[in-house]
XYZ file of C-alpha atoms in Angstrom:
554
model
C -57.468 19.359 62.147
C -53.388 19.239 62.013
C -51.370 20.981 65.142
C -48.863 23.319 64.588
C -46.420 20.115 65.429
C -48.063 17.868 62.758
C -47.835 20.737 60.039
C -44.312 20.532 60.830
C -42.717 16.892 60.436
C -44.892 16.680 57.190
C -43.301 19.965 56.108
C -39.654 18.538 57.234
C -40.113 14.880 55.610
C -41.422 17.085 52.644
C -38.168 18.167 52.423
C -36.277 15.411 53.367
C -37.715 13.281 50.575
C -37.284 15.782 47.710
C -33.788 15.823 48.747
C -33.073 12.065 48.551
C -34.758 12.457 44.815
C -32.032 15.277 44.137
C -29.072 13.003 45.255
C -29.998 9.773 43.511
C -30.102 12.052 40.407
C -27.355 12.858 40.813
C -26.108 9.425 41.122
C -27.360 8.408 38.111
C -25.018 9.376 35.033
C -26.255 8.663 31.929
C -24.318 5.788 29.820
C -21.359 6.070 27.863
C -22.843 4.362 26.247
C -26.759 4.095 25.587
C -27.334 0.834 24.035
C -29.912 1.078 20.086
C -32.015 -1.909 22.485
C -32.862 1.280 24.379
C -32.197 4.420 22.207
C -32.722 2.578 18.397
C -30.064 4.626 17.619
C -26.976 6.968 18.602
C -27.740 9.172 21.945
C -28.762 12.617 20.980
C -28.775 16.173 23.405
C -27.467 15.668 26.426
C -26.621 12.590 27.378
C -24.964 12.272 24.128
C -23.159 14.916 25.537
C -22.443 13.398 28.297
C -21.592 10.197 27.314
C -19.261 11.411 24.664
C -17.059 12.960 27.360
C -16.825 10.006 29.398
C -15.043 6.704 28.894
C -15.562 4.683 26.145
C -18.088 1.582 26.870
C -15.468 -1.857 28.457
C -18.869 -4.188 28.765
C -18.773 -6.935 26.748
C -20.030 -6.959 23.101
C -19.772 -9.216 20.519
C -20.476 -8.370 16.643
C -19.700 -10.068 13.679
C -17.569 -8.505 11.171
C -17.088 -9.279 7.687
C -13.919 -9.069 5.170
C -13.838 -10.046 2.219
C -9.640 -10.422 2.695
C -9.717 -12.517 6.071
C -12.175 -15.664 7.260
C -9.885 -16.245 10.476
C -11.052 -16.719 13.785
C -10.944 -13.610 16.797
C -8.806 -15.401 18.711
C -4.705 -14.673 18.629
C -2.755 -12.511 21.415
C -3.123 -9.362 19.116
C -7.206 -9.783 19.269
C -7.175 -10.817 22.379
C -6.409 -7.769 24.262
C -7.791 -5.988 21.282
C -11.071 -7.476 22.916
C -9.139 -6.918 26.839
C -8.527 -3.966 25.776
C -12.537 -2.382 24.420
C -14.326 -5.440 25.456
C -15.894 -6.098 22.851
C -14.864 -9.505 20.367
C -15.161 -10.617 16.551
C -16.959 -13.537 15.018
C -15.144 -12.484 11.792
C -17.965 -14.289 8.700
C -15.830 -16.805 6.401
C -15.688 -15.313 2.789
C -16.782 -18.570 1.017
C -16.387 -18.409 -2.314
C -15.786 -15.481 -4.712
C -16.705 -11.944 -1.458
C -18.561 -10.589 -4.574
C -20.875 -12.412 -4.659
C -21.094 -12.836 -0.985
C -21.749 -9.118 -0.211
C -24.081 -9.091 -3.068
C -25.888 -11.711 -1.788
C -26.418 -10.523 2.071
C -27.800 -7.154 0.202
C -30.079 -8.650 -1.711
C -31.492 -10.809 1.201
C -31.123 -7.538 4.012
C -27.906 -10.290 6.027
C -26.379 -8.002 7.550
C -23.013 -8.397 9.361
C -22.095 -5.283 12.239
C -18.797 -4.293 10.392
C -18.271 -4.781 7.291
C -14.510 -4.619 5.271
C -15.878 -3.961 1.197
C -13.702 -2.632 -2.068
C -13.978 0.933 -2.654
C -15.712 0.913 -5.519
C -19.032 0.062 -7.370
C -20.191 -2.450 -4.407
C -19.003 -0.145 -1.013
C -21.433 2.060 -3.989
C -24.335 -0.053 -3.776
C -23.590 -1.002 -0.200
C -23.677 2.932 0.734
C -26.924 3.989 -2.189
C -29.342 1.062 -0.841
C -29.434 2.349 2.621
C -27.718 -0.156 4.315
C -24.972 1.755 5.603
C -25.122 3.640 8.619
C -23.382 7.379 7.983
C -21.144 7.835 10.651
C -20.472 11.735 11.112
C -22.647 12.221 13.753
C -21.334 9.449 15.160
C -17.246 10.270 13.934
C -18.043 14.091 15.551
C -19.229 12.327 19.524
C -17.772 9.961 19.659
C -14.373 9.487 17.157
C -11.216 12.017 18.974
C -8.590 9.244 17.445
C -11.031 8.923 14.362
C -10.744 13.036 13.796
C -7.134 13.355 15.212
C -5.709 9.934 12.704
C -7.985 10.072 9.429
C -8.060 14.107 9.542
C -9.185 15.688 6.102
C -9.067 12.392 4.641
C -12.188 12.036 6.269
C -13.342 14.749 3.340
C -12.289 13.216 1.024
C -13.519 10.192 1.715
C -17.610 10.936 1.576
C -19.354 9.872 -0.339
C -21.808 12.687 -2.763
C -24.195 13.641 -0.700
C -22.040 14.292 1.660
C -22.433 11.779 4.543
C -19.176 9.512 5.929
C -20.205 5.676 5.294
C -17.148 4.141 5.868
C -13.672 4.272 7.181
C -11.088 3.528 4.657
C -7.723 1.599 5.931
C -4.054 1.964 4.171
C -4.878 5.519 3.822
C -2.564 8.540 3.040
C 0.159 8.997 0.610
C 3.185 7.271 1.253
C 6.318 8.239 -1.108
C 7.585 4.195 -1.572
C 8.528 2.677 -4.815
C 5.582 0.027 -6.278
C 6.530 -0.260 -10.417
C 10.001 -0.061 -11.591
C 12.634 -2.076 -14.505
C 14.012 -4.491 -12.870
C 17.711 -5.479 -13.399
C 20.383 -7.733 -12.735
C 23.440 -5.566 -9.818
C 26.251 -8.167 -10.780
C 25.208 -8.176 -14.877
C 24.845 -4.475 -15.084
C 27.798 -4.093 -13.452
C 29.751 -5.974 -15.649
C 28.354 -4.430 -19.190
C 29.687 -0.605 -17.759
C 26.908 0.543 -15.866
C 28.655 0.808 -12.208
C 27.993 3.955 -11.735
C 25.131 3.993 -11.702
C 24.245 0.735 -10.316
C 23.910 1.288 -6.602
C 23.602 5.779 -6.655
C 20.414 6.212 -7.193
C 20.923 7.792 -11.144
C 18.565 7.112 -13.469
C 19.131 5.852 -17.114
C 18.527 7.317 -20.559
C 15.788 5.634 -22.875
C 18.851 4.862 -25.020
C 21.236 4.111 -21.981
C 18.836 1.480 -21.203
C 18.500 0.105 -25.284
C 22.025 -0.656 -25.325
C 22.266 -2.304 -21.925
C 19.809 -4.730 -23.475
C 22.045 -4.341 -27.014
C 25.099 -5.509 -24.903
C 23.598 -7.894 -22.993
C 22.257 -9.481 -25.609
C 25.970 -9.745 -27.509
C 27.651 -10.593 -24.772
C 24.912 -12.998 -23.628
C 24.222 -14.929 -26.832
C 23.174 -18.092 -24.060
C 23.811 -19.322 -20.800
C 24.330 -22.690 -19.935
C 23.403 -23.782 -23.396
C 20.263 -21.858 -23.169
C 18.702 -18.589 -25.092
C 18.982 -15.782 -23.426
C 16.705 -12.847 -23.913
C 17.929 -8.743 -21.866
C 14.091 -8.702 -21.380
C 10.804 -10.782 -20.571
C 7.263 -9.874 -18.791
C 5.089 -11.720 -16.545
C 1.941 -11.756 -19.891
C 0.055 -12.205 -16.083
C 0.198 -8.962 -15.453
C -0.696 -7.080 -17.936
C -1.283 -3.915 -15.588
C 2.542 -4.302 -14.117
C 3.973 -3.625 -17.211
C 2.087 -0.496 -18.587
C 2.444 0.954 -14.740
C 6.719 0.130 -15.665
C 6.879 2.069 -19.507
C 3.595 4.168 -19.008
C 5.780 5.139 -15.458
C 8.943 6.223 -18.030
C 7.026 8.344 -20.156
C 5.014 10.144 -17.306
C 1.889 9.124 -17.951
C -0.669 9.911 -16.011
C -4.130 7.419 -15.235
C -6.052 9.407 -17.517
C -5.415 11.730 -20.659
C -6.809 15.738 -18.547
C -7.328 18.282 -21.717
C -9.098 21.367 -22.363
C -10.450 21.353 -19.011
C -12.185 17.363 -19.786
C -11.196 13.315 -18.541
C -10.279 11.724 -21.268
C -8.635 8.172 -21.406
C -4.955 7.991 -21.192
C -4.622 5.519 -24.570
C -5.183 9.570 -26.435
C -2.159 10.773 -24.270
C 0.342 12.357 -27.403
C 2.760 10.350 -24.995
C 0.962 6.560 -25.164
C 1.537 6.436 -28.804
C 5.107 6.912 -28.042
C 5.428 4.170 -25.843
C 4.244 2.059 -27.266
C 6.724 2.649 -30.653
C 9.111 1.976 -28.595
C 8.198 -0.797 -27.073
C 7.876 -2.611 -30.575
C 11.731 -1.263 -31.540
C 11.947 -2.778 -28.010
C 10.261 -5.943 -30.685
C 11.696 -6.060 -33.085
C 15.116 -5.850 -32.580
C 14.707 -9.199 -30.764
C 15.256 -7.523 -27.092
C 12.160 -9.379 -25.455
C 11.379 -12.221 -25.102
C 9.298 -13.072 -28.059
C 6.868 -15.421 -25.074
C 6.284 -12.846 -22.708
C 2.094 -12.556 -23.687
C 1.828 -15.577 -22.736
C 3.934 -16.239 -19.726
C 1.942 -17.521 -16.849
C 3.380 -16.381 -13.706
C 5.251 -20.052 -12.544
C 6.529 -20.061 -15.779
C 7.945 -15.936 -15.627
C 9.216 -17.042 -12.601
C 10.748 -19.493 -13.436
C 12.517 -17.617 -16.078
C 13.759 -14.483 -14.058
C 16.314 -17.754 -12.439
C 17.589 -18.561 -14.787
C 19.548 -17.087 -15.114
C 18.974 -16.217 -18.709
C 17.408 -12.870 -17.942
C 18.839 -9.410 -17.846
C 15.797 -7.844 -16.758
C 12.302 -7.065 -16.386
C 9.013 -4.900 -15.570
C 7.422 -5.630 -12.759
C 7.087 -3.932 -9.071
C 10.027 -5.262 -7.550
C 8.535 -7.450 -4.885
C 7.247 -9.340 -7.717
C 10.581 -10.252 -8.046
C 10.593 -12.064 -4.295
C 10.597 -15.822 -5.728
C 12.992 -15.818 -8.541
C 15.243 -13.700 -6.283
C 16.276 -16.329 -3.195
C 16.793 -18.499 -5.711
C 20.019 -16.635 -7.272
C 21.414 -15.804 -3.769
C 21.248 -19.030 -3.224
C 22.646 -20.506 -6.417
C 25.650 -16.701 -6.882
C 28.889 -18.291 -8.090
C 30.064 -15.930 -5.733
C 28.743 -16.201 -2.124
C 31.014 -13.029 -0.961
C 28.887 -11.492 -3.605
C 25.461 -12.756 -4.155
C 23.314 -9.935 -3.158
C 25.047 -8.246 -6.660
C 23.100 -11.671 -7.925
C 19.266 -10.587 -7.893
C 16.940 -7.845 -9.812
C 16.914 -4.581 -8.510
C 14.523 -1.572 -9.821
C 15.713 1.517 -11.354
C 14.466 4.067 -13.004
C 14.810 3.966 -17.017
C 12.546 8.292 -18.151
C 12.152 8.180 -21.931
C 13.297 11.244 -24.041
C 12.162 15.092 -23.359
C 10.256 13.466 -19.917
C 11.795 15.347 -16.736
C 12.835 12.079 -14.586
C 10.886 13.746 -11.679
C 7.293 13.985 -13.337
C 7.716 10.046 -13.980
C 4.998 7.729 -12.371
C 6.188 4.928 -10.977
C 4.738 4.813 -8.556
C 0.857 5.703 -8.114
C -0.489 4.820 -4.841
C -3.892 6.358 -4.177
C -3.965 8.174 -0.905
C -8.108 6.899 -0.316
C -7.166 3.478 0.732
C -7.772 0.031 0.020
C -11.065 -0.587 1.467
C -14.155 0.512 3.216
C -14.887 -0.942 7.474
C -18.553 0.448 7.466
C -21.724 -0.403 10.259
C -24.172 -1.814 8.774
C -27.867 -0.396 9.514
C -28.464 -4.061 11.506
C -25.837 -3.469 14.110
C -28.001 -2.582 17.352
C -25.093 -0.385 19.014
C -23.607 1.998 16.391
C -21.617 3.645 19.493
C -19.755 0.827 21.502
C -19.295 -0.409 17.168
C -18.291 3.057 16.789
C -16.016 3.412 20.288
C -14.591 -0.136 18.730
C -13.371 1.301 15.395
C -11.876 4.645 16.492
C -9.589 2.544 19.567
C -8.487 0.578 16.336
C -7.798 3.710 14.409
C -5.957 5.077 17.437
C -1.854 5.477 17.043
C -2.679 2.566 20.272
C -4.474 -0.207 18.190
C -2.167 0.720 15.402
C 1.152 -0.848 16.611
C -1.322 -4.070 17.860
C -2.802 -4.235 14.839
C 0.543 -4.331 12.871
C 3.582 -4.920 15.853
C 1.428 -7.591 17.495
C 1.031 -6.698 21.686
C 3.426 -4.215 24.014
C 5.974 -6.898 26.491
C 5.309 -9.706 24.208
C 5.946 -8.919 20.774
C 7.519 -5.650 20.746
C 9.087 -2.919 23.212
C 9.271 1.000 24.219
C 13.493 1.396 24.085
C 14.064 5.597 24.160
C 10.942 6.581 23.690
C 10.854 4.055 20.592
C 8.526 1.033 19.407
C 11.717 -2.054 18.923
C 10.509 -4.318 17.355
C 11.231 -8.642 19.142
C 14.021 -10.102 17.100
C 12.058 -14.026 17.298
C 9.211 -11.347 16.170
C 11.114 -10.346 12.707
C 12.565 -13.740 12.717
C 9.723 -15.355 12.392
C 8.116 -13.704 9.583
C 11.216 -14.277 7.568
C 10.822 -17.842 8.335
C 6.903 -18.017 7.301
C 5.120 -15.059 6.312
C 1.588 -16.230 6.539
C 2.282 -18.527 9.484
C 3.449 -16.616 12.009
C 1.288 -13.486 11.018
C -1.595 -16.435 11.557
C -0.756 -17.262 14.823
C 1.177 -14.209 16.785
C -1.821 -12.109 15.344
C 0.351 -9.271 13.821
C -1.072 -7.964 10.811
C -3.677 -9.986 10.163
C -6.426 -7.472 10.298
C -5.831 -4.115 8.043
C -8.712 -2.530 9.250
C -8.126 1.054 9.426
C -4.381 1.025 8.880
C -2.796 3.955 8.202
C 0.432 4.547 5.888
C 3.959 6.275 7.037
C 5.058 5.935 10.463
C 3.892 6.908 13.927
C 4.754 9.795 16.098
C 7.903 7.942 17.154
C 8.909 8.088 13.872
C 8.808 3.930 13.207
C 6.100 2.970 10.414
C 2.518 0.997 11.506
C 3.911 -1.166 8.739
C 6.049 -2.647 11.262
C 6.864 -6.537 8.662
C 6.077 -4.157 5.846
C 8.425 -0.973 6.493
C 10.491 -1.726 9.892
C 13.016 -4.007 7.988
C 13.870 -3.194 4.325
C 16.466 -5.528 2.111
C 18.553 -4.017 -0.399
C 15.898 -4.818 -3.539
C 14.357 -1.907 -1.413
C 16.420 0.016 -0.261
C 17.762 0.309 -3.740
C 14.247 0.562 -4.253
C 13.064 3.647 -2.474
C 16.642 5.456 -3.543
C 15.275 5.147 -6.969
C 12.092 5.464 -7.185
C 9.601 7.151 -4.078
C 10.186 10.601 -6.029
C 7.681 8.405 -9.015
C 5.465 8.163 -5.834
C 1.517 10.291 -6.977
C -1.980 10.387 -6.118
C -3.926 9.042 -7.840
C -6.882 9.403 -5.408
C -8.401 12.257 -8.126
C -9.197 9.801 -10.487
C -9.535 6.403 -8.477
C -13.752 4.874 -9.941
C -14.395 8.201 -12.227
C -15.631 5.036 -14.795
C -19.289 4.475 -14.596
C -21.565 2.207 -11.490
C -22.023 -1.115 -12.912
C -25.421 -1.986 -14.125
C -25.634 0.998 -16.024
C -25.243 0.557 -19.588
C -22.303 2.412 -20.512
C -20.383 0.662 -17.636
C -20.884 -2.625 -20.440
C -19.387 0.456 -22.856
C -16.944 0.214 -20.386
C -15.831 -3.667 -20.371
C -15.550 -3.909 -23.795
C -12.724 -0.252 -23.866
C -10.952 -2.079 -21.236
C -11.082 -5.723 -23.659
C -10.059 -3.315 -26.733
C -7.149 -2.276 -25.082
C -5.723 -5.961 -23.736
C -6.867 -7.188 -26.779
C -4.825 -4.710 -28.466
C -1.866 -4.186 -26.160
C 0.112 -7.181 -26.960
C -0.524 -7.130 -30.886
C 0.502 -2.938 -30.489
C 4.335 -4.337 -29.190
C 5.030 -6.815 -31.067
C 4.281 -5.486 -34.758
C 6.616 -6.582 -37.812
C 7.408 -3.153 -37.183
C 6.391 0.336 -36.188
C 4.335 0.744 -39.315
C 1.791 -1.743 -38.193
C 1.240 -1.074 -34.938
C 0.703 3.081 -35.489
C -2.105 1.093 -37.839
C -3.629 -0.847 -34.885
C -3.517 1.132 -32.819
C -5.578 3.577 -35.378
C -7.490 0.751 -35.230
C -7.671 -0.157 -31.562
C -9.078 3.678 -31.205
C -11.894 4.098 -33.440
C -13.521 0.524 -31.952
C -13.085 1.672 -28.616
C -15.190 5.255 -30.460
C -17.060 1.957 -31.313
C -17.350 0.518 -28.039
C -18.956 3.853 -26.586
C -15.464 5.656 -25.508
C -16.393 9.674 -26.149
C -19.594 8.697 -23.710
C -17.281 7.253 -21.507
C -14.747 10.810 -21.415
C -18.469 12.443 -20.340
C -18.814 10.377 -17.631
C -14.898 10.310 -16.611
C -15.332 14.418 -16.358
C -18.588 14.620 -14.860
C -16.966 12.825 -11.920
C -14.218 14.632 -12.081
C -15.611 17.560 -11.382
C -17.968 17.063 -8.555
C -15.625 15.025 -6.596
C -13.005 18.450 -6.961
C -15.547 20.227 -5.669
C -17.449 17.048 -3.281
C -13.254 18.374 -1.473
C -13.458 22.046 -1.622
């Protein structure tokens, strides 16, 4: 039988034990990033709320990462700083051979890395359909504040048909930046009397452009004993040729009519474009060898001084322009010896509705977390850091104090960084790590007005400056039309391939037809063969996908 004293002692001891247990419970806070080896999935309930409210885990962890674009080791100064700030080390898997074949092989064998960068389109959709990528919605909600802030409505637009997000895009967001244009030698433009439009940003009419080509041919039948041509193209880059001329006529990626999405070749303006190009050819204004020009040959022709104009993305004349500047007879005017981009507008087309700048706000690649990833929480926290403004500037500008400084509230690059890229873009990027990886990168400027893309946008030359002045307003978002075609491996995909082959086959033939009548006949024949190949069935696919996307984006 216990005494009163013993009973009181027992009660006191029980109270002490209870208090100690309570104290211990208060000190044991949920981990900011529970490992998947313990949970098997992102934390839920109270634990996940506590985790998302606390700072991201920075304990050392290594992820494997397959980047189809870059296989360099993650050990340069930028990579080291990323690891320092996040605790994440990456083993970049080298994409040997064809990246698409490698991705297909990994999917078939279920041998997946932790993180993946895959081009948006069929292959990325195949990974999603196979359940190889982790849905990101809950992870972003709990651990992705910077992702939500930076991507905004883009997360709505990159949802899959099931309404879930499986990847983060890079180079996303619409940027008003020029692409295609008619590149003309500025010094020759001035010689031909177009001084007023050489630098003031005013477009040329179609007739003014034709008159310039004719004037060049008459004034310069030869240069240094070599035959000249007013206009040539890169036969290996048909997309740049068609992109430029379509831009002139205001053509869109598809032809929308009566609520249906048709192939662009059915747009009435397409045949007008062909007629215009054919007239240039039959008048002897186009290099007769243009269709067989290889890139090296094309660049040699541009740099030889025997060509007045071309149709291309303005940066593709970089090598010829460097040579033309170096060999300019008057070095005080060497800048004017270059090819500069100009807007030429077809008859009846509003200059404001030309389409020289097709750009997709949805970006290029999709960065996803594979189902094999053992810690998706740490993975999304890592991607959230990269998506943040801090991460953007780190990936694209380098390390503060080493590659750039903050002065008067703005990012300012070190002069040696700009010089390093000018001398050897690839080599300096490899050495410094700047712009080596473009995961989660956003187009446009940061909060201080400086562009995230230091090397591509911070310091532009005179050619780029005039391109922006002349053509930036022709940029338009192709996102509603991206990947409207059939899924790979379907019968319609084979039809699409045949239609594409017919387009490539007939385009040069139509341009180089002996007269307009023959060009029109070839166009009609092309349409007939496309119909036989299944174009009408494809257009139903385009329309259906376009409609579904519009509903998904609501």
